[in-house]
Each structure stands twice: as C-alpha cells, then as structure tokens.
C-alpha cells in the first residue's frame, strides 16, 4: 500500500466543525459508544462515513473511546484510481491509515452506502466458530428466521422496505487473512454472491456492516449483534436457527 497525503496544509478545516453530526465528530462519538458495547476493544474495529464525495475514516492503532476529530483521515472518493494505493486530502500526523479502508470503500462504491462499521464483537466471532463446526458447505453463511429483530434489515440493494418476521436473514461468511486489507477481494466476492446482504462476517475476526445512512448502518449493526447473541444462546439450548413457523392471519370479530 502506498497511501499519500496530497495536501500542503493538511486541510485541518475538513475535520473542524461545531456540528455534532459532522462525520469528523460523529465517528469518534460512535466509536466511543461501540467501545461501551465491547465491539471495538483495544484498537480493533472502526467506522467510516461518506458525505458527498468525501470519505472520513477512523485511523489505525487508536483506542476508539479516546478518538478525537483531529485523528480522522479524509479522502476524495472520485480521485481514487486504485483502492489499495490511496491519496488523502487530510492525514493526521503520527498515525496510520486503517487497514479497513479498502473494505469501507468497497461498501461505498459497490453498495452505495454512506456508512460502514467494523466490529470485533465476540458474538460475531462465536457465530463464525459455531458455523465452522458444521463443516464445509454449511459454514459459508449465517441464516436465521422467525425472529422479530430481523425487521431491522432492509430487503436489499435497490429494494424497498425491510425484511419481515418470517423472512430469512442471510449473512455471508468469508475467511480471515493475516492482513486485514487482504480481505477486500473476499468481501467484494461475497457482495456479488449475496447482493441483498448488508453485512459480511469474517471468520474468527468480526463483522462489517453498512447502510445507506449512518442511522441505518448503526441500526443494522445493533440488530445484527442482538441476533448473533441470540443465535449463540439458541445453540446452547439446542434450538435451531431456522424454523417452519407458518404465517398466521388474525381472526377479527365481524362488526355488529
């Protein structure tokens, strides 16, 4: 990777704003909340937000609950000719770009997302381990249905509305690599194979979740983590993740 800072004055103005919804303020705020949930312990995990043509990215190696707006990287998406060799409008001194960056950019360019969140949730990791025990052919996707929280997910790219209670939620699983940015090709392949998915699990590692807005990405990340925890506890109780519950129609009394 050959990241470059193309600015002369480091464009600090790009990360200075009194608006709490500005990406440079919102990313540290979100990461601090994720830290309280155990999603970004140590320096793992991260978040990126796209606003128009600018992409704001949490740095590598920073404790997420202590992150500041001045720690944020900024790049212009339309100026990138190679997602592995990126040029930055703004690079904080003494920090390194996140290795998650090309995966974040894949969510923006291939899914039209405006926010991508990466967590190291232990529930996500446990789900991939449970799937691993099922053997080849059964470990490539997490599937669950007939659970209310499934309603927190959209039906897919360019589709209106959210999934229903009886629908099946399917999240693909990709294999982990020694270096995170080497996951990019596998993530893109999973996006092609599962076009309606809003997330990808990384075996023994964590999960990437994206959304059309920051709100949707956060909502889906929270919903997914709830479902992962539920799935682990269902496994412990011997309850299958997929069931054959048939839709029911309520019987209403006829009006007098």
PDB file of C-alpha atoms in Angstrom:
ATOM      1  CA  UNK A   1       0.000   0.000   0.000  1.00  0.00           C
ATOM      2  CA  UNK A   2       1.274   3.465  -0.834  1.00  0.00           C
ATOM      3  CA  UNK A   3      -1.023   5.933   0.899  1.00  0.00           C
ATOM      4  CA  UNK A   4      -0.211   9.536   0.119  1.00  0.00           C
ATOM      5  CA  UNK A   5      -1.153  12.873   1.683  1.00  0.00           C
ATOM      6  CA  UNK A   6      -1.745  15.168  -1.298  1.00  0.00           C
ATOM      7  CA  UNK A   7      -2.341  18.343   0.765  1.00  0.00           C
ATOM      8  CA  UNK A   8       0.079  21.156   1.586  1.00  0.00           C
ATOM      9  CA  UNK A   9      -1.578  22.420   4.766  1.00  0.00           C
ATOM     10  CA  UNK A  10      -3.101  19.061   5.755  1.00  0.00           C
ATOM     11  CA  UNK A  11      -6.602  20.505   5.308  1.00  0.00           C
ATOM     12  CA  UNK A  12      -7.389  20.518   9.017  1.00  0.00           C
ATOM     13  CA  UNK A  13     -10.509  22.541   8.191  1.00  0.00           C
ATOM     14  CA  UNK A  14     -12.072  19.316   6.891  1.00  0.00           C
ATOM     15  CA  UNK A  15     -12.340  17.923  10.425  1.00  0.00           C
ATOM     16  CA  UNK A  16     -13.263  21.108  12.305  1.00  0.00           C
ATOM     17  CA  UNK A  17     -16.960  21.701  12.886  1.00  0.00           C
ATOM     18  CA  UNK A  18     -19.315  22.555  15.753  1.00  0.00           C
ATOM     19  CA  UNK A  19     -21.988  20.358  14.229  1.00  0.00           C
ATOM     20  CA  UNK A  20     -22.155  17.058  16.193  1.00  0.00           C
ATOM     21  CA  UNK A  21     -23.490  15.359  13.042  1.00  0.00           C
ATOM     22  CA  UNK A  22     -20.357  16.253  11.065  1.00  0.00           C
ATOM     23  CA  UNK A  23     -18.546  12.982  10.180  1.00  0.00           C
ATOM     24  CA  UNK A  24     -15.346  14.049  11.978  1.00  0.00           C
ATOM     25  CA  UNK A  25     -17.362  14.494  15.185  1.00  0.00           C
ATOM     26  CA  UNK A  26     -19.754  11.615  14.620  1.00  0.00           C
ATOM     27  CA  UNK A  27     -17.113   8.915  14.070  1.00  0.00           C
ATOM     28  CA  UNK A  28     -15.399   9.443  17.473  1.00  0.00           C
ATOM     29  CA  UNK A  29     -18.826   9.648  19.139  1.00  0.00           C
ATOM     30  CA  UNK A  30     -19.987   6.396  17.548  1.00  0.00           C
ATOM     31  CA  UNK A  31     -16.732   4.593  18.281  1.00  0.00           C
ATOM     32  CA  UNK A  32     -16.943   5.617  21.943  1.00  0.00           C
ATOM     33  CA  UNK A  33     -20.443   4.099  22.083  1.00  0.00           C
ATOM     34  CA  UNK A  34     -19.227   0.947  20.327  1.00  0.00           C
ATOM     35  CA  UNK A  35     -16.433   0.672  22.899  1.00  0.00           C
ATOM     36  CA  UNK A  36     -19.011   0.544  25.712  1.00  0.00           C
ATOM     37  CA  UNK A  37     -20.641  -2.389  23.887  1.00  0.00           C
ATOM     38  CA  UNK A  38     -17.343  -4.261  23.607  1.00  0.00           C
ATOM     39  CA  UNK A  39     -17.309  -4.007  19.829  1.00  0.00           C
ATOM     40  CA  UNK A  40     -14.020  -2.096  19.446  1.00  0.00           C
ATOM     41  CA  UNK A  41     -11.896  -3.153  22.399  1.00  0.00           C
ATOM     42  CA  UNK A  42      -8.191  -2.438  22.225  1.00  0.00           C
ATOM     43  CA  UNK A  43      -7.592  -0.672  18.942  1.00  0.00           C
ATOM     44  CA  UNK A  44      -9.634  -3.090  16.808  1.00  0.00           C
ATOM     45  CA  UNK A  45     -12.682  -2.198  14.749  1.00  0.00           C
ATOM     46  CA  UNK A  46     -13.594   1.137  13.236  1.00  0.00           C
ATOM     47  CA  UNK A  47     -16.028   3.250  11.281  1.00  0.00           C
ATOM     48  CA  UNK A  48     -16.142   5.296   8.091  1.00  0.00           C
ATOM     49  CA  UNK A  49     -18.694   7.811   6.810  1.00  0.00           C
ATOM     50  CA  UNK A  50     -19.141   9.079   3.250  1.00  0.00           C
ATOM     51  CA  UNK A  51     -20.599  12.543   2.778  1.00  0.00           C
ATOM     52  CA  UNK A  52     -20.997  13.536  -0.865  1.00  0.00           C
ATOM     53  CA  UNK A  53     -17.579  12.763  -2.402  1.00  0.00           C
ATOM     54  CA  UNK A  54     -15.603  12.933   0.841  1.00  0.00           C
ATOM     55  CA  UNK A  55     -14.871   9.852   2.946  1.00  0.00           C
ATOM     56  CA  UNK A  56     -13.988  10.204   6.632  1.00  0.00           C
ATOM     57  CA  UNK A  57     -12.133   7.269   8.196  1.00  0.00           C
ATOM     58  CA  UNK A  58     -11.090   6.315  11.714  1.00  0.00           C
ATOM     59  CA  UNK A  59      -7.307   5.720  11.937  1.00  0.00           C
ATOM     60  CA  UNK A  60      -5.443   2.550  12.827  1.00  0.00           C
ATOM     61  CA  UNK A  61      -3.924   1.907  16.238  1.00  0.00           C
ATOM     62  CA  UNK A  62      -6.035   4.397  18.212  1.00  0.00           C
ATOM     63  CA  UNK A  63      -8.098   3.416  21.245  1.00  0.00           C
ATOM     64  CA  UNK A  64     -11.557   4.028  19.895  1.00  0.00           C
ATOM     65  CA  UNK A  65     -13.055   5.515  23.074  1.00  0.00           C
ATOM     66  CA  UNK A  66     -10.311   8.180  23.086  1.00  0.00           C
ATOM     67  CA  UNK A  67     -10.500   9.145  19.414  1.00  0.00           C
ATOM     68  CA  UNK A  68     -10.682  12.836  18.501  1.00  0.00           C
ATOM     69  CA  UNK A  69     -11.851  14.618  15.316  1.00  0.00           C
ATOM     70  CA  UNK A  70      -8.226  15.560  14.649  1.00  0.00           C
ATOM     71  CA  UNK A  71      -7.430  11.822  14.332  1.00  0.00           C
ATOM     72  CA  UNK A  72      -9.680  11.391  11.288  1.00  0.00           C
ATOM     73  CA  UNK A  73      -8.412  10.717   7.763  1.00  0.00           C
ATOM     74  CA  UNK A  74     -10.213  12.264   4.784  1.00  0.00           C
ATOM     75  CA  UNK A  75     -10.057  11.291   1.120  1.00  0.00           C
ATOM     76  CA  UNK A  76     -11.923  12.248  -2.041  1.00  0.00           C
ATOM     77  CA  UNK A  77     -13.565   9.120  -3.409  1.00  0.00           C
ATOM     78  CA  UNK A  78     -13.688  10.199  -7.057  1.00  0.00           C
ATOM     79  CA  UNK A  79      -9.926  10.850  -7.025  1.00  0.00           C
ATOM     80  CA  UNK A  80      -9.035   7.251  -6.159  1.00  0.00           C
ATOM     81  CA  UNK A  81      -7.802   5.248  -9.132  1.00  0.00           C
ATOM     82  CA  UNK A  82      -6.668   2.271  -7.033  1.00  0.00           C
ATOM     83  CA  UNK A  83      -8.363   1.494  -3.714  1.00  0.00           C
ATOM     84  CA  UNK A  84      -5.138  -0.131  -2.483  1.00  0.00           C
ATOM     85  CA  UNK A  85      -2.976   2.900  -3.301  1.00  0.00           C
ATOM     86  CA  UNK A  86      -4.933   5.779  -1.918  1.00  0.00           C
ATOM     87  CA  UNK A  87      -4.325   9.524  -1.804  1.00  0.00           C
ATOM     88  CA  UNK A  88      -5.626  11.502   1.160  1.00  0.00           C
ATOM     89  CA  UNK A  89      -6.801  15.083   1.400  1.00  0.00           C
ATOM     90  CA  UNK A  90      -6.122  15.017   5.108  1.00  0.00           C
ATOM     91  CA  UNK A  91      -3.801  12.748   7.131  1.00  0.00           C
ATOM     92  CA  UNK A  92      -3.299  13.211  10.879  1.00  0.00           C
ATOM     93  CA  UNK A  93       0.353  13.359  11.948  1.00  0.00           C
ATOM     94  CA  UNK A  94       1.902  10.346  13.705  1.00  0.00           C
ATOM     95  CA  UNK A  95      -0.980   7.997  12.814  1.00  0.00           C
ATOM     96  CA  UNK A  96      -1.529   5.291  10.199  1.00  0.00           C
ATOM     97  CA  UNK A  97      -4.496   4.759   7.860  1.00  0.00           C
ATOM     98  CA  UNK A  98      -6.812   1.950   8.865  1.00  0.00           C
ATOM     99  CA  UNK A  99      -6.265  -1.353   7.063  1.00  0.00           C
ATOM    100  CA  UNK A 100     -10.083  -1.468   6.917  1.00  0.00           C
ATOM    101  CA  UNK A 101     -10.077   1.436   4.441  1.00  0.00           C
ATOM    102  CA  UNK A 102     -10.368  -0.561   1.167  1.00  0.00           C
ATOM    103  CA  UNK A 103     -13.195  -2.596   2.690  1.00  0.00           C
ATOM    104  CA  UNK A 104     -15.025   0.577   3.713  1.00  0.00           C
ATOM    105  CA  UNK A 105     -14.541   1.944   0.193  1.00  0.00           C
ATOM    106  CA  UNK A 106     -15.948  -1.272  -1.289  1.00  0.00           C
ATOM    107  CA  UNK A 107     -19.175  -0.689   0.670  1.00  0.00           C
ATOM    108  CA  UNK A 108     -19.356   2.874  -0.687  1.00  0.00           C
ATOM    109  CA  UNK A 109     -18.563   2.049  -4.324  1.00  0.00           C
ATOM    110  CA  UNK A 110     -20.358  -1.311  -4.682  1.00  0.00           C
ATOM    111  CA  UNK A 111     -23.317  -0.804  -2.354  1.00  0.00           C
ATOM    112  CA  UNK A 112     -23.918   2.936  -2.423  1.00  0.00           C
ATOM    113  CA  UNK A 113     -23.502   3.004   1.349  1.00  0.00           C
ATOM    114  CA  UNK A 114     -22.889   6.178   3.332  1.00  0.00           C
ATOM    115  CA  UNK A 115     -21.565   4.458   6.447  1.00  0.00           C
ATOM    116  CA  UNK A 116     -19.644   1.257   7.150  1.00  0.00           C
ATOM    117  CA  UNK A 117     -18.962  -0.119  10.630  1.00  0.00           C
ATOM    118  CA  UNK A 118     -16.452  -2.818  11.535  1.00  0.00           C
ATOM    119  CA  UNK A 119     -16.696  -4.525  14.932  1.00  0.00           C
ATOM    120  CA  UNK A 120     -14.822  -7.271  16.731  1.00  0.00           C
ATOM    121  CA  UNK A 121     -17.946  -8.316  18.604  1.00  0.00           C
ATOM    122  CA  UNK A 122     -17.354 -11.608  20.389  1.00  0.00           C
ATOM    123  CA  UNK A 123     -20.895 -12.695  19.466  1.00  0.00           C
ATOM    124  CA  UNK A 124     -19.998 -12.312  15.795  1.00  0.00           C
ATOM    125  CA  UNK A 125     -16.821 -14.330  16.305  1.00  0.00           C
ATOM    126  CA  UNK A 126     -18.692 -17.060  18.207  1.00  0.00           C
ATOM    127  CA  UNK A 127     -21.274 -17.398  15.428  1.00  0.00           C
ATOM    128  CA  UNK A 128     -18.496 -17.990  12.885  1.00  0.00           C
ATOM    129  CA  UNK A 129     -16.985 -20.628  15.191  1.00  0.00           C
ATOM    130  CA  UNK A 130     -20.326 -22.390  15.540  1.00  0.00           C
ATOM    131  CA  UNK A 131     -20.730 -22.381  11.761  1.00  0.00           C
ATOM    132  CA  UNK A 132     -17.199 -23.737  11.453  1.00  0.00           C
ATOM    133  CA  UNK A 133     -18.181 -26.841  13.448  1.00  0.00           C
ATOM    134  CA  UNK A 134     -20.841 -27.678  10.870  1.00  0.00           C
ATOM    135  CA  UNK A 135     -18.180 -28.436   8.302  1.00  0.00           C
ATOM    136  CA  UNK A 136     -17.569 -27.471   4.662  1.00  0.00           C
ATOM    137  CA  UNK A 137     -20.673 -26.472   2.776  1.00  0.00           C
ATOM    138  CA  UNK A 138     -22.545 -25.383   5.905  1.00  0.00           C
ATOM    139  CA  UNK A 139     -20.185 -22.686   7.135  1.00  0.00           C
ATOM    140  CA  UNK A 140     -20.460 -20.067   4.381  1.00  0.00           C
ATOM    141  CA  UNK A 141     -23.417 -18.101   5.697  1.00  0.00           C
ATOM    142  CA  UNK A 142     -25.308 -17.333   8.904  1.00  0.00           C
ATOM    143  CA  UNK A 143     -29.053 -17.874   8.456  1.00  0.00           C
ATOM    144  CA  UNK A 144     -31.926 -17.217  10.858  1.00  0.00           C
ATOM    145  CA  UNK A 145     -35.676 -16.675  10.533  1.00  0.00           C
ATOM    146  CA  UNK A 146     -38.848 -16.146  12.547  1.00  0.00           C
ATOM    147  CA  UNK A 147     -37.201 -13.672  14.928  1.00  0.00           C
ATOM    148  CA  UNK A 148     -38.651 -10.179  15.397  1.00  0.00           C
ATOM    149  CA  UNK A 149     -35.314  -8.339  15.186  1.00  0.00           C
ATOM    150  CA  UNK A 150     -34.948  -9.429  11.542  1.00  0.00           C
ATOM    151  CA  UNK A 151     -37.259  -6.490  10.788  1.00  0.00           C
ATOM    152  CA  UNK A 152     -34.282  -4.195  11.399  1.00  0.00           C
ATOM    153  CA  UNK A 153     -32.821  -5.037   7.965  1.00  0.00           C
ATOM    154  CA  UNK A 154     -33.647  -3.737   4.519  1.00  0.00           C
ATOM    155  CA  UNK A 155     -34.729  -6.172   1.807  1.00  0.00           C
ATOM    156  CA  UNK A 156     -31.624  -5.471  -0.249  1.00  0.00           C
ATOM    157  CA  UNK A 157     -29.936  -3.194  -2.731  1.00  0.00           C
ATOM    158  CA  UNK A 158     -32.461  -1.029  -4.634  1.00  0.00           C
ATOM    159  CA  UNK A 159     -35.378  -2.818  -2.901  1.00  0.00           C
ATOM    160  CA  UNK A 160     -37.988  -1.017  -0.832  1.00  0.00           C
ATOM    161  CA  UNK A 161     -38.933  -1.862   2.727  1.00  0.00           C
ATOM    162  CA  UNK A 162     -37.496  -4.098   5.403  1.00  0.00           C
ATOM    163  CA  UNK A 163     -37.477  -7.839   5.927  1.00  0.00           C
ATOM    164  CA  UNK A 164     -40.446  -9.305   7.774  1.00  0.00           C
ATOM    165  CA  UNK A 165     -40.647 -11.543  10.828  1.00  0.00           C
ATOM    166  CA  UNK A 166     -40.987 -14.725   8.738  1.00  0.00           C
ATOM    167  CA  UNK A 167     -38.222 -13.821   6.260  1.00  0.00           C
ATOM    168  CA  UNK A 168     -34.787 -15.410   6.448  1.00  0.00           C
ATOM    169  CA  UNK A 169     -31.811 -13.193   7.148  1.00  0.00           C
ATOM    170  CA  UNK A 170     -28.639 -14.449   5.470  1.00  0.00           C
ATOM    171  CA  UNK A 171     -25.160 -13.047   6.243  1.00  0.00           C
ATOM    172  CA  UNK A 172     -22.204 -14.452   4.247  1.00  0.00           C
ATOM    173  CA  UNK A 173     -19.004 -15.570   5.977  1.00  0.00           C
ATOM    174  CA  UNK A 174     -15.537 -15.011   4.490  1.00  0.00           C
ATOM    175  CA  UNK A 175     -12.236 -16.432   5.666  1.00  0.00           C
ATOM    176  CA  UNK A 176      -9.858 -14.297   7.716  1.00  0.00           C
ATOM    177  CA  UNK A 177      -6.439 -13.218   6.445  1.00  0.00           C
ATOM    178  CA  UNK A 178      -3.215 -12.222   8.182  1.00  0.00           C
ATOM    179  CA  UNK A 179      -3.545  -8.632   6.924  1.00  0.00           C
ATOM    180  CA  UNK A 180      -6.958  -7.002   7.034  1.00  0.00           C
ATOM    181  CA  UNK A 181      -6.861  -5.170   3.722  1.00  0.00           C
ATOM    182  CA  UNK A 182      -6.266  -8.545   2.025  1.00  0.00           C
ATOM    183  CA  UNK A 183      -9.895  -9.298   2.922  1.00  0.00           C
ATOM    184  CA  UNK A 184     -11.084  -6.804   0.307  1.00  0.00           C
ATOM    185  CA  UNK A 185     -11.311  -9.248  -2.603  1.00  0.00           C
ATOM    186  CA  UNK A 186     -13.184 -11.806  -0.479  1.00  0.00           C
ATOM    187  CA  UNK A 187     -15.585  -9.123   0.754  1.00  0.00           C
ATOM    188  CA  UNK A 188     -16.281  -7.982  -2.798  1.00  0.00           C
ATOM    189  CA  UNK A 189     -16.897 -11.578  -3.905  1.00  0.00           C
ATOM    190  CA  UNK A 190     -19.386 -12.014  -1.045  1.00  0.00           C
ATOM    191  CA  UNK A 191     -21.150  -8.801  -2.099  1.00  0.00           C
ATOM    192  CA  UNK A 192     -21.528 -10.213  -5.610  1.00  0.00           C
ATOM    193  CA  UNK A 193     -22.808 -13.585  -4.406  1.00  0.00           C
ATOM    194  CA  UNK A 194     -25.159 -12.122  -1.783  1.00  0.00           C
ATOM    195  CA  UNK A 195     -26.407  -8.861  -3.341  1.00  0.00           C
ATOM    196  CA  UNK A 196     -29.108  -8.295  -0.707  1.00  0.00           C
ATOM    197  CA  UNK A 197     -26.805  -8.615   2.318  1.00  0.00           C
ATOM    198  CA  UNK A 198     -25.950  -5.554   4.394  1.00  0.00           C
ATOM    199  CA  UNK A 199     -23.113  -7.250   6.250  1.00  0.00           C
ATOM    200  CA  UNK A 200     -20.295  -9.768   5.916  1.00  0.00           C
ATOM    201  CA  UNK A 201     -18.909 -11.893   8.741  1.00  0.00           C
ATOM    202  CA  UNK A 202     -15.170 -12.553   8.886  1.00  0.00           C
ATOM    203  CA  UNK A 203     -14.378 -15.912  10.452  1.00  0.00           C
ATOM    204  CA  UNK A 204     -12.696 -15.709  13.870  1.00  0.00           C
ATOM    205  CA  UNK A 205     -12.465 -11.933  13.427  1.00  0.00           C
ATOM    206  CA  UNK A 206     -15.679  -9.879  13.412  1.00  0.00           C
ATOM    207  CA  UNK A 207     -18.202  -8.294  11.051  1.00  0.00           C
ATOM    208  CA  UNK A 208     -18.552  -5.463   8.529  1.00  0.00           C
ATOM    209  CA  UNK A 209     -21.974  -3.767   8.383  1.00  0.00           C
ATOM    210  CA  UNK A 210     -23.026  -0.961   6.043  1.00  0.00           C
ATOM    211  CA  UNK A 211     -26.079   1.166   5.365  1.00  0.00           C
ATOM    212  CA  UNK A 212     -27.493   3.872   3.113  1.00  0.00           C
ATOM    213  CA  UNK A 213     -27.267   6.297   6.046  1.00  0.00           C
ATOM    214  CA  UNK A 214     -25.389   6.416   9.344  1.00  0.00           C
ATOM    215  CA  UNK A 215     -28.673   5.724  11.132  1.00  0.00           C
ATOM    216  CA  UNK A 216     -29.384   2.612   9.059  1.00  0.00           C
ATOM    217  CA  UNK A 217     -25.839   1.270   9.427  1.00  0.00           C
ATOM    218  CA  UNK A 218     -25.959   1.727  13.208  1.00  0.00           C
ATOM    219  CA  UNK A 219     -29.451   0.207  13.470  1.00  0.00           C
ATOM    220  CA  UNK A 220     -28.453  -2.831  11.416  1.00  0.00           C
ATOM    221  CA  UNK A 221     -25.231  -3.290  13.371  1.00  0.00           C
ATOM    222  CA  UNK A 222     -27.135  -3.263  16.666  1.00  0.00           C
ATOM    223  CA  UNK A 223     -29.834  -5.591  15.317  1.00  0.00           C
ATOM    224  CA  UNK A 224     -27.246  -7.996  13.964  1.00  0.00           C
ATOM    225  CA  UNK A 225     -25.303  -8.133  17.221  1.00  0.00           C
ATOM    226  CA  UNK A 226     -28.540  -8.899  19.067  1.00  0.00           C
ATOM    227  CA  UNK A 227     -29.234 -11.747  16.632  1.00  0.00           C
ATOM    228  CA  UNK A 228     -25.694 -13.103  16.966  1.00  0.00           C
ATOM    229  CA  UNK A 229     -26.002 -13.233  20.753  1.00  0.00           C
ATOM    230  CA  UNK A 230     -29.436 -14.831  20.474  1.00  0.00           C
ATOM    231  CA  UNK A 231     -28.094 -17.401  17.998  1.00  0.00           C
ATOM    232  CA  UNK A 232     -25.246 -18.397  20.332  1.00  0.00           C
ATOM    233  CA  UNK A 233     -27.685 -18.861  23.222  1.00  0.00           C
ATOM    234  CA  UNK A 234     -30.128 -20.769  20.977  1.00  0.00           C
ATOM    235  CA  UNK A 235     -27.279 -23.109  20.052  1.00  0.00           C
ATOM    236  CA  UNK A 236     -26.513 -23.683  23.725  1.00  0.00           C
ATOM    237  CA  UNK A 237     -30.162 -24.598  24.315  1.00  0.00           C
ATOM    238  CA  UNK A 238     -30.353 -26.837  21.255  1.00  0.00           C
ATOM    239  CA  UNK A 239     -32.823 -24.548  19.455  1.00  0.00           C
ATOM    240  CA  UNK A 240     -32.344 -24.397  15.651  1.00  0.00           C
ATOM    241  CA  UNK A 241     -31.821 -21.040  13.963  1.00  0.00           C
ATOM    242  CA  UNK A 242     -34.273 -21.909  11.176  1.00  0.00           C
ATOM    243  CA  UNK A 243     -37.854 -22.941  11.912  1.00  0.00           C
ATOM    244  CA  UNK A 244     -41.020 -23.721   9.934  1.00  0.00           C
ATOM    245  CA  UNK A 245     -43.461 -21.374  11.648  1.00  0.00           C
ATOM    246  CA  UNK A 246     -46.270 -20.562   9.225  1.00  0.00           C
ATOM    247  CA  UNK A 247     -47.666 -17.035   8.890  1.00  0.00           C
ATOM    248  CA  UNK A 248     -50.943 -16.610  10.751  1.00  0.00           C
ATOM    249  CA  UNK A 249     -53.834 -14.306   9.919  1.00  0.00           C
ATOM    250  CA  UNK A 250     -55.602 -12.757  12.927  1.00  0.00           C
ATOM    251  CA  UNK A 251     -59.295 -13.530  13.235  1.00  0.00           C
ATOM    252  CA  UNK A 252     -61.298 -10.350  13.725  1.00  0.00           C
ATOM    253  CA  UNK A 253     -64.801 -10.236  15.054  1.00  0.00           C
ATOM    254  CA  UNK A 254     -67.260  -9.015  12.477  1.00  0.00           C
ATOM    255  CA  UNK A 255     -68.663  -5.590  13.175  1.00  0.00           C
ATOM    256  CA  UNK A 256     -72.155  -5.587  14.614  1.00  0.00           C
TER     257      UNK A 256
END
